[in-house]
Amino acid sequence: MSGTPTLANTRNEAAPTNPFLRWFMPAVPLARVAVFRMFIYVFIIIDVLTISGDVIAHGWTPEFYQPLWLARFLHIPAVSVLGAQILLTLIIVFSLLAAAGILQRLSGWAVAISFGAWMFYTQGYGYVAHDHMALVIAAFVLPTIGAARFRDVGTASAKAGWALRIVQIAVVLTYFYSVVMKWIASGNITHWANGAVIIWALMRRGAEWSKPFLEMPGLLIAAQWATLVFEFLSPVVLFLKDKWLYGAVAFFFLFHLMTYLALGIHFLPTVICWAAFLPLEKLVPKRFTSTGTA
């Protein structure tokens, strides 16, 4: 018999009996969390060094700090240069520990708090990037799971399923709320759909290969309507399974790849969180699951 543990021969948490709870808290392999955790914490390091790497510079201009509502509620002051440097160090150190599975709860909560503060500062100076919502939520729910190792392919956990489900909900709501905000900003959603949003984006930052589409306004308006439709229907992904689910994830990946190639808009903080929908435990080499080495 193979030494690889399976869900059938490994003790698992009792599954909820309520149908809603079975959906909301599905028992998933802890190895899936271990892989997802590594993706998230490594990406957080990349994020604070590149995408949201403006916090230290913000320390030089505290007078421009416009705290978000939650930051005002928590009375979070403007960041200093030294404070930003300390915050960056904490994020990198604890993200490395969390990605490696060392002191998982402690390092995870340290990342959640420090990265959460970093987000207040990077988005408290006039621009709010909604593509970070799922990433921040992932940072806060991962520490609630506890220990999760690569070798835990055969150990299922409802707590792990709950955490991943929360991330999944945050991912799809990023798109759904985008429709809501388009509606609020335009006053009438048809005004946005029939407007020149993509035309303006292509003129301002479009790649050379995409410029010919400026001569096809009808196609671009159709693309705007299509965008509204799939963003509005994005919560449906939460109820898809198997090939339908993987097809939906691939669709959103391709959508973001296209927007990056055409407009330079990557949406990577959300894209990385789409991994919460995938059976990541299949990426774990068999030598880890068979030898018990995490």
Tab-separated table of N, CA and C in Angstrom, residues 198 201-203 205-207 209-210 258-265:
chain	number	residue	atom	x	y	z
A	198	ILE	N	-13.081	52.604	-22.345
A	198	ILE	CA	-11.951	51.865	-22.919
A	198	ILE	C	-11.217	52.720	-23.947
A	201	ALA	N	-8.962	54.902	-22.048
A	201	ALA	CA	-7.850	54.133	-21.489
A	201	ALA	C	-6.825	53.785	-22.565
A	202	LEU	N	-7.308	53.409	-23.747
A	202	LEU	CA	-6.387	53.070	-24.836
A	202	LEU	C	-5.608	54.299	-25.299
A	203	MET	N	-6.273	55.443	-25.342
A	203	MET	CA	-5.594	56.670	-25.759
A	203	MET	C	-4.538	57.082	-24.738
A	205	ARG	N	-3.039	55.056	-22.181
A	205	ARG	CA	-1.989	54.118	-21.788
A	205	ARG	C	-1.979	52.837	-22.609
A	206	GLY	N	-2.661	52.823	-23.724
A	206	GLY	CA	-2.754	51.607	-24.519
A	206	GLY	C	-1.452	51.233	-25.207
A	207	ALA	N	-1.214	49.925	-25.331
A	207	ALA	CA	-0.053	49.432	-26.067
A	207	ALA	C	-0.252	49.702	-27.557
A	209	TRP	N	-0.039	47.797	-30.102
A	209	TRP	CA	-0.814	46.801	-30.840
A	209	TRP	C	-2.316	46.976	-30.629
A	210	SER	N	-2.699	47.659	-29.530
A	210	SER	CA	-4.124	47.827	-29.230
A	210	SER	C	-4.719	49.089	-29.846
A	258	MET	N	-5.027	39.987	-20.676
A	258	MET	CA	-5.345	40.864	-21.799
A	258	MET	C	-5.285	42.336	-21.390
A	259	THR	N	-5.851	42.673	-20.221
A	259	THR	CA	-5.808	44.071	-19.788
A	259	THR	C	-4.378	44.522	-19.506
A	260	TYR	N	-3.542	43.582	-19.067
A	260	TYR	CA	-2.144	43.947	-18.834
A	260	TYR	C	-1.422	44.194	-20.154
A	261	LEU	N	-1.621	43.301	-21.105
A	261	LEU	CA	-0.946	43.453	-22.390
A	261	LEU	C	-1.440	44.680	-23.150
A	262	ALA	N	-2.727	44.996	-22.989
A	262	ALA	CA	-3.295	46.121	-23.732
A	262	ALA	C	-3.127	47.452	-23.017
A	263	LEU	N	-3.273	47.434	-21.673
A	263	LEU	CA	-3.315	48.693	-20.928
A	263	LEU	C	-2.260	48.801	-19.828
A	264	GLY	N	-1.547	47.715	-19.564
A	264	GLY	CA	-0.564	47.750	-18.489
A	264	GLY	C	-1.179	47.655	-17.109
A	265	ILE	N	-2.444	47.233	-17.029
A	265	ILE	CA	-3.135	47.068	-15.743
A	265	ILE	C	-3.092	45.591	-15.384
